[in-house]
Amino acid sequence: MKIILMLEKYKEDLIYCKIISDGSKTKIIMHFKELIKSRYAVRTYHENKVNPTLIKQVVNAGRLAPSAANRQPWKFIAVDDDEILNKIHAAYPREWFAKVPNLIIVYGNHEESWKRSFDGKDHCDIDTAIAIDHMTLAATELGLGTCWVCHFNPQLIQEVIQNEPYWEPMAILTIGYPVELKAPHKKRKTIEEVLSFNGW
């Protein structure tokens, strides 16, 4: 049923994709330009947990992301335990967040991240952001929804999942099966507003 709904939505939105089927399994592979159009922040999920195999595929996309000087200053904590989820929900007290079936907490290590020699610019935030973006796109290709959450209480996260102090919780990625597939309505600046050649 999920595959049928996805195909109908793709057809409706004129999103072109390759469909591979061996009779028992069907896989949808979108072209990258369509994949980035399809991703959006999902805030309503089915209660079904995401299979750990799919979580690994999503996190693996983050693992393969580029990082400054290839330092890879990240760690990913997948959470599907209801007791732990309930505690984490208090870090971002929103009704929709309290119903999320799975989370991936993305940590950054400022001790490991590369610093620019000219001014000491720490690239930890940049590196983890690239990894998260990879994961949101991988999840979209798998038919999963995500929402990138940054407005949370990091101290509470540290209390729930204890770790060494030099690992900072950078973001929380909610992940699950969307209740409904929506056509993304993204308001974006025009290319003329953001691109210039050879000068400001």
XYZ file of N, CA and C in Angstrom:
600
model
N 0.840 -1.207 0.000
C 0.000 0.000 0.000
C 0.869 1.249 0.000
N 1.954 1.228 0.770
C 2.821 2.408 0.831
C 3.434 2.697 -0.535
N 3.886 1.652 -1.217
C 4.495 1.831 -2.526
C 3.484 2.422 -3.500
N 2.252 1.927 -3.471
C 1.215 2.428 -4.377
C 0.962 3.908 -4.122
N 0.854 4.277 -2.857
C 0.622 5.686 -2.517
C 1.778 6.552 -2.993
N 2.996 6.058 -2.821
C 4.167 6.812 -3.253
C 4.148 7.026 -4.756
N 3.830 5.971 -5.498
C 3.811 6.082 -6.948
C 2.741 7.069 -7.406
N 1.586 7.033 -6.759
C 0.522 7.968 -7.117
C 0.959 9.405 -6.855
N 1.592 9.608 -5.729
C 2.032 10.968 -5.401
C 3.106 11.426 -6.383
N 4.046 10.538 -6.700
C 5.084 10.915 -7.654
C 4.465 11.255 -9.010
N 3.480 10.454 -9.419
C 2.822 10.695 -10.704
C 2.118 12.049 -10.690
N 1.432 12.312 -9.587
C 0.689 13.574 -9.462
C 1.603 14.779 -9.536
N 2.775 14.668 -8.920
C 3.699 15.793 -8.850
C 4.694 15.811 -10.005
N 4.512 14.905 -10.946
C 5.395 14.830 -12.110
C 6.849 14.661 -11.706
N 7.057 13.806 -10.704
C 8.413 13.497 -10.269
C 8.833 12.199 -10.934
N 9.898 12.239 -11.691
C 10.329 11.078 -12.448
C 11.289 10.227 -11.625
N 11.062 8.920 -11.647
C 11.906 8.022 -10.890
C 12.042 6.696 -11.621
N 13.071 5.934 -11.263
C 13.271 4.614 -11.833
C 12.687 3.593 -10.860
N 11.935 2.637 -11.372
C 11.311 1.617 -10.536
C 11.944 0.270 -10.860
N 12.529 -0.361 -9.869
C 13.164 -1.661 -10.045
C 12.350 -2.694 -9.277
N 11.957 -3.757 -9.944
C 11.164 -4.791 -9.287
C 11.597 -6.167 -9.763
N 11.735 -7.093 -8.801
C 12.039 -8.475 -9.162
C 10.844 -9.386 -8.892
N 9.684 -8.793 -8.732
C 8.473 -9.557 -8.472
C 8.116 -9.610 -7.005
N 9.127 -9.651 -6.127
C 8.869 -9.712 -4.689
C 9.212 -8.402 -3.996
N 10.156 -7.666 -4.588
C 10.569 -6.395 -3.996
C 10.511 -5.300 -5.051
N 10.111 -4.131 -4.611
C 10.074 -2.977 -5.508
C 10.886 -1.857 -4.888
N 11.766 -1.285 -5.664
C 12.599 -0.188 -5.173
C 12.430 1.015 -6.074
N 12.260 2.172 -5.444
C 12.088 3.414 -6.196
C 13.375 4.222 -6.080
N 13.941 4.574 -7.212
C 15.155 5.387 -7.213
C 14.860 6.687 -7.951
N 14.886 7.778 -7.225
C 14.637 9.080 -7.842
C 15.930 9.695 -8.335
N 15.829 10.455 -9.394
C 16.957 11.261 -9.821
C 17.224 12.297 -8.730
N 18.474 12.690 -8.580
C 18.838 13.595 -7.492
C 18.043 14.893 -7.536
N 17.862 15.464 -8.724
C 17.148 16.736 -8.820
C 15.703 16.604 -8.357
N 15.125 15.407 -8.494
C 13.775 15.182 -8.016
C 13.772 14.860 -6.525
N 14.826 14.200 -6.081
C 14.931 13.856 -4.671
C 14.984 15.108 -3.800
N 15.771 16.094 -4.208
C 15.883 17.308 -3.403
C 14.601 18.131 -3.440
N 13.800 17.953 -4.485
C 12.502 18.629 -4.539
C 11.487 17.941 -3.632
N 11.646 16.637 -3.448
C 10.660 15.844 -2.718
C 10.820 15.928 -1.202
N 12.030 16.194 -0.719
C 12.259 16.233 0.721
C 11.568 17.437 1.347
N 10.926 17.203 2.469
C 10.336 18.302 3.235
C 10.274 17.892 4.701
N 10.042 18.841 5.587
C 9.999 18.560 7.022
C 8.681 17.878 7.369
N 8.770 16.629 7.789
C 7.582 15.840 8.137
C 7.357 15.928 9.648
N 6.141 16.268 10.041
C 5.818 16.412 11.469
C 4.652 15.529 11.917
N 4.157 14.687 11.024
C 3.122 13.727 11.407
C 3.534 12.346 10.900
N 3.700 11.423 11.840
C 4.206 10.096 11.518
C 3.241 9.000 11.970
N 3.294 7.870 11.262
C 2.625 6.676 11.745
C 3.348 6.220 13.006
N 2.653 5.484 13.855
C 3.261 5.017 15.099
C 4.242 3.862 14.873
N 4.217 3.267 13.683
C 5.108 2.144 13.383
C 6.574 2.540 13.524
N 7.357 1.684 14.169
C 8.789 1.906 14.283
C 9.469 1.628 12.943
N 10.549 2.330 12.698
C 11.338 2.099 11.486
C 12.287 0.932 11.739
N 12.345 0.016 10.794
C 13.211 -1.146 10.914
C 14.672 -0.696 11.080
N 15.410 -1.303 12.023
C 16.820 -0.928 12.229
C 17.668 -1.014 10.965
N 17.308 -1.906 10.056
C 18.059 -2.008 8.802
C 17.946 -0.719 7.996
N 16.767 -0.121 7.983
C 16.582 1.144 7.271
C 17.294 2.286 7.992
N 17.248 2.254 9.329
C 17.969 3.271 10.103
C 19.461 3.216 9.764
N 20.000 2.015 9.655
C 21.421 1.863 9.311
C 21.721 2.430 7.937
N 20.800 2.233 6.989
C 21.006 2.773 5.648
C 21.029 4.299 5.669
N 20.146 4.874 6.458
C 20.087 6.338 6.563
C 21.366 6.864 7.214
N 21.757 6.268 8.329
C 22.960 6.725 9.034
C 24.212 6.495 8.189
N 24.202 5.433 7.401
C 25.360 5.173 6.543
C 25.568 6.297 5.535
N 24.463 6.897 5.082
C 24.575 8.048 4.175
C 25.282 9.201 4.883
N 24.994 9.379 6.167
C 25.691 10.404 6.942
C 27.155 10.055 7.150
N 27.414 8.789 7.380
C 28.786 8.329 7.587
C 29.652 8.593 6.372
N 29.058 8.514 5.184
C 29.804 8.689 3.940
C 29.933 10.155 3.521
N 29.366 11.056 4.298
C 29.418 12.481 3.954
C 30.848 13.018 4.048
N 31.144 14.052 3.267
C 32.475 14.669 3.375
C 32.592 15.496 4.648
N 33.813 15.640 5.132
C 34.066 16.488 6.302
C 35.428 17.146 6.133
N 35.605 18.267 6.784
C 36.859 19.009 6.654
C 38.034 18.144 7.100
N 39.027 18.026 6.210
C 40.222 17.218 6.459
C 39.868 15.768 6.781
N 38.682 15.352 6.389
C 38.186 13.984 6.613
C 38.239 13.583 8.094
N 38.002 14.547 8.987
C 38.059 14.261 10.424
C 36.844 13.451 10.897
N 35.706 13.579 10.207
C 34.484 12.846 10.559
C 34.157 12.980 12.059
N 33.985 14.219 12.541
C 33.811 14.424 13.984
C 32.368 14.211 14.451
N 31.793 13.069 14.111
C 30.373 12.856 14.401
C 30.106 11.491 15.013
N 28.953 11.413 15.647
C 28.443 10.145 16.160
C 26.922 10.240 16.100
N 26.289 9.117 15.811
C 24.837 9.088 15.639
C 24.216 8.107 16.626
N 23.290 8.579 17.421
C 22.592 7.729 18.378
C 21.149 7.565 17.911
N 20.805 6.354 17.490
C 19.433 6.064 17.069
C 18.617 5.666 18.297
N 17.435 6.236 18.424
C 16.586 5.972 19.589
C 15.216 5.492 19.121
N 14.837 4.292 19.590
C 13.500 3.788 19.312
C 12.819 3.243 20.568
N 13.533 3.272 21.692
C 12.970 2.821 22.958
C 11.989 3.868 23.484
N 10.758 3.440 23.763
C 9.703 4.381 24.158
C 10.027 5.128 25.445
N 10.651 4.467 26.391
C 10.988 5.123 27.660
C 11.996 6.247 27.443
N 13.004 5.967 26.635
C 14.010 6.996 26.341
C 13.397 8.113 25.497
N 12.567 7.738 24.525
C 11.895 8.742 23.691
C 11.077 9.708 24.532
N 10.354 9.186 25.508
C 9.525 10.043 26.356
C 10.360 11.055 27.120
N 11.530 10.641 27.556
C 12.416 11.569 28.267
C 12.965 12.634 27.316
N 13.322 12.201 26.106
C 13.874 13.141 25.125
C 12.813 14.133 24.665
N 11.575 13.709 24.587
C 10.503 14.597 24.145
C 10.416 15.853 24.999
N 10.797 15.734 26.266
C 10.746 16.890 27.164
C 11.747 17.974 26.750
N 12.756 17.596 25.972
C 13.762 18.573 25.525
C 13.204 19.509 24.460
N 12.124 19.097 23.831
C 11.476 19.923 22.813
C 9.968 19.684 22.943
N 9.332 20.361 23.889
C 7.929 20.082 24.235
C 6.925 20.567 23.188
N 6.839 19.823 22.107
C 5.844 20.096 21.072
C 4.973 18.853 20.911
N 3.708 19.056 20.636
C 2.775 17.932 20.554
C 3.194 16.924 19.488
N 3.588 17.417 18.322
C 3.950 16.501 17.239
C 5.217 15.722 17.569
N 6.150 16.389 18.270
C 7.428 15.759 18.608
C 7.238 14.605 19.595
N 6.212 14.722 20.432
C 5.935 13.689 21.425
C 5.423 12.397 20.798
N 5.054 12.441 19.521
C 4.503 11.267 18.847
C 5.477 10.643 17.842
N 6.692 11.142 17.817
C 7.682 10.641 16.860
C 8.139 9.239 17.268
N 8.135 8.265 16.349
C 8.489 6.881 16.694
C 9.985 6.601 16.766
N 10.773 7.385 16.054
C 12.226 7.180 16.007
C 12.945 8.517 15.970
N 14.125 8.537 16.567
C 14.978 9.732 16.522
C 16.411 9.310 16.211
N 17.137 10.226 15.588
C 18.583 10.071 15.462
C 19.207 11.339 16.029
N 19.943 11.198 17.113
C 20.623 12.354 17.701
C 22.016 12.426 17.079
N 22.333 13.578 16.535
C 23.626 13.766 15.867
C 24.552 14.550 16.793
N 25.673 13.946 17.121
C 26.653 14.572 18.002
C 27.868 15.033 17.199
N 28.472 16.117 17.658
C 29.698 16.608 17.057
C 30.791 16.692 18.108
N 32.009 16.388 17.702
C 33.146 16.393 18.609
C 34.090 17.534 18.238
N 34.111 18.574 19.071
C 34.938 19.748 18.796
C 36.423 19.471 19.019
N 36.728 18.390 19.715
C 38.130 18.023 19.911
C 38.697 17.389 18.636
N 37.824 16.753 17.851
C 38.272 16.053 16.653
C 38.137 16.881 15.379
N 37.252 17.853 15.381
C 36.959 18.601 14.154
C 38.138 19.471 13.720
N 38.202 19.733 12.427
C 39.273 20.540 11.845
C 39.031 22.019 12.105
N 40.117 22.749 12.416
C 40.041 24.194 12.619
C 40.889 24.891 11.554
N 40.329 25.934 10.968
C 41.054 26.683 9.939
C 42.224 27.425 10.571
N 43.404 27.311 9.978
C 44.613 27.858 10.593
C 44.620 29.387 10.641
N 43.959 30.025 9.699
C 44.022 31.490 9.637
C 43.272 32.165 10.783
N 42.142 31.595 11.186
C 41.330 32.256 12.223
C 40.756 31.289 13.252
N 41.122 30.019 13.164
C 40.643 29.052 14.136
C 39.203 28.615 13.943
N 38.602 28.934 12.791
C 37.215 28.562 12.510
C 37.010 27.065 12.686
N 36.078 26.696 13.594
C 35.777 25.295 13.878
C 34.726 24.808 12.877
N 35.036 23.719 12.172
C 34.129 23.208 11.146
C 33.225 22.073 11.633
N 33.135 21.876 12.927
C 32.313 20.799 13.479
C 30.844 20.955 13.069
N 30.307 22.159 13.222
C 28.910 22.406 12.853
C 28.673 22.147 11.369
N 29.625 22.571 10.542
C 29.492 22.393 9.101
C 29.512 20.908 8.751
N 30.440 20.183 9.338
C 30.574 18.755 9.041
C 29.313 17.980 9.417
N 28.809 18.235 10.613
C 27.610 17.508 11.039
C 26.399 17.905 10.212
N 26.338 19.159 9.782
C 25.222 19.601 8.946
C 25.214 18.870 7.604
N 26.397 18.674 7.027
C 26.484 17.943 5.764
C 26.009 16.501 5.960
N 26.421 15.886 7.058
C 26.007 14.509 7.340
C 24.494 14.411 7.501
N 23.905 15.365 8.197
C 22.454 15.353 8.398
C 21.729 15.514 7.070
N 22.228 16.389 6.228
C 21.588 16.590 4.926
C 21.626 15.304 4.101
N 22.753 14.609 4.133
C 22.848 13.319 3.446
C 21.777 12.359 3.971
N 21.579 12.347 5.289
C 20.623 11.419 5.890
C 19.180 11.767 5.532
N 18.866 13.050 5.475
C 17.489 13.426 5.124
C 17.167 12.995 3.693
N 18.131 13.100 2.798
C 17.893 12.701 1.412
C 17.824 11.185 1.278
N 18.666 10.476 2.023
C 18.623 9.015 1.996
C 17.280 8.519 2.524
N 16.793 9.139 3.584
C 15.504 8.754 4.150
C 14.373 9.005 3.158
N 14.441 10.115 2.454
C 13.420 10.436 1.452
C 13.376 9.379 0.367
N 14.548 8.943 -0.085
C 14.596 7.922 -1.126
C 13.997 6.600 -0.644
N 14.091 6.340 0.666
C 13.563 5.108 1.231
C 12.074 5.202 1.567
N 11.465 6.356 1.290
C 10.051 6.529 1.597
C 9.786 6.946 3.028
N 10.834 7.403 3.727
C 10.703 7.848 5.110
C 10.653 9.368 5.179
N 10.087 9.872 6.253
C 10.043 11.313 6.467
C 10.987 11.699 7.589
N 11.505 12.915 7.529
C 12.405 13.421 8.566
C 12.084 14.871 8.873
N 12.540 15.302 10.023
C 12.490 16.728 10.363
C 13.738 17.040 11.170
N 14.432 18.055 10.747
C 15.693 18.465 11.363
C 15.366 19.424 12.505
N 15.594 18.993 13.752
C 15.248 19.791 14.936
C 16.517 20.323 15.596
N 16.576 21.629 15.754
C 17.711 22.259 16.428
C 17.300 22.987 17.709
N 16.012 23.310 17.816
C 15.528 24.063 18.985
C 15.157 23.098 20.108
N 16.167 22.620 20.822
C 15.941 21.691 21.919
C 16.887 22.024 23.063
N 16.604 21.467 24.224
C 17.418 21.705 25.413
C 18.579 20.703 25.428
N 19.788 21.119 25.085
C 20.910 20.178 25.008
C 21.283 19.590 26.366
N 21.075 20.359 27.429
C 21.394 19.860 28.766
C 20.540 18.657 29.114
N 19.260 18.709 28.743
C 18.370 17.589 29.015
C 18.777 16.358 28.209
N 19.178 16.596 26.965
C 19.648 15.478 26.139
C 20.858 14.824 26.778
N 21.765 15.636 27.293
C 22.971 15.113 27.930
C 22.633 14.311 29.182
N 21.563 14.700 29.880
C 21.155 13.977 31.080
C 20.528 12.630 30.734
N 19.780 12.589 29.635
C 19.113 11.350 29.238
C 20.114 10.355 28.648
N 20.963 10.832 27.764
C 21.984 9.981 27.149
C 23.350 10.550 27.527
N 23.922 9.989 28.556
C 25.162 10.524 29.094
C 26.345 10.158 28.205
N 27.239 11.109 28.042
C 28.411 10.895 27.207
C 29.519 11.847 27.643
N 30.670 11.708 27.021
C 31.794 12.573 27.356
C 31.446 14.027 27.013
N 31.934 14.982 27.787
C 31.551 16.388 27.602
C 31.938 16.995 26.259
N 32.961 16.436 25.598
C 33.378 17.030 24.331
C 32.511 16.576 23.155
N 31.495 15.742 23.425
C 30.524 15.382 22.387
C 29.281 16.237 22.593
N 29.017 17.109 21.646
C 27.874 18.031 21.750
C 26.700 17.532 20.912
N 25.487 17.471 21.487
C 24.318 17.145 20.663
C 24.022 18.324 19.729
N 24.245 18.142 18.445
C 24.127 19.228 17.476
C 22.704 19.380 16.945
N 22.045 18.252 16.723
C 20.695 18.284 16.156
C 20.007 16.955 16.423
N 18.692 16.992 16.338
C 17.889 15.777 16.438
C 17.176 15.600 15.108
N 17.293 14.423 14.539
C 16.606 14.120 13.289
C 15.458 13.163 13.599
N 14.225 13.648 13.472
C 13.087 12.747 13.629
C 12.977 11.918 12.357
N 12.514 10.689 12.504
C 12.419 9.823 11.333
C 11.287 8.817 11.519
N 10.529 8.614 10.456
C 9.418 7.683 10.525
C 8.659 7.660 9.208
N 7.535 6.950 9.212
C 6.702 6.859 8.020
C 5.683 7.993 8.044
N 5.668 8.852 7.039
C 4.716 9.968 7.021
C 3.273 9.465 7.005
N 2.396 10.159 7.731
C 0.978 9.821 7.707
C 0.423 10.023 6.307
N 0.879 11.067 5.652
C 0.480 11.307 4.270
C 1.640 11.937 3.524
N 1.710 11.661 2.245
C 2.747 12.251 1.411
C 2.220 13.555 0.830
N 2.981 14.591 1.031
C 2.560 15.907 0.563
C 3.500 16.408 -0.521
N 2.944 17.229 -1.396
C 3.789 17.916 -2.359
C 4.457 19.073 -1.614
N 5.785 19.097 -1.565
C 6.473 20.153 -0.820
C 6.150 21.545 -1.363
N 5.875 22.447 -0.449
C 5.655 23.843 -0.836
C 6.802 24.653 -0.238
N 7.875 24.716 -0.963
C 9.072 25.373 -0.458
C 9.225 26.752 -1.074
N 9.208 27.747 -0.233
C 9.465 29.092 -0.711
C 10.969 29.303 -0.706
N 11.519 29.471 -1.856
C 12.958 29.647 -1.984
C 13.271 30.925 -2.757
N 14.394 31.520 -2.436
C 14.840 32.676 -3.189
C 15.165 32.246 -4.611
N 15.070 33.183 -5.536
C 15.382 32.869 -6.927
C 16.890 32.718 -7.091
N 17.298 32.071 -8.163
C 18.721 31.896 -8.426
C 19.419 33.239 -8.586
N 18.697 34.239 -9.119
C 19.265 35.582 -9.301
C 19.551 36.256 -7.962
N 18.784 35.902 -6.932
C 18.974 36.506 -5.614
C 20.171 35.924 -4.857
N 20.572 34.713 -5.209
C 21.612 34.074 -4.430
C 22.916 33.828 -5.183
N 22.899 34.017 -6.510
C 24.092 33.739 -7.301
C 24.597 34.985 -7.997
N 25.906 35.194 -7.904
C 26.549 36.248 -8.707
C 27.887 35.705 -9.169
N 28.391 36.243 -10.264
C 29.670 35.797 -10.811
C 30.722 36.874 -10.682
N 31.868 36.476 -10.166
C 33.068 37.328 -10.137
C 32.956 38.564 -9.265
N 32.046 38.575 -8.337
C 31.928 39.725 -7.436
C 30.601 39.715 -6.732
N 30.467 40.526 -5.711
C 29.250 40.569 -4.897
C 28.072 41.108 -5.700
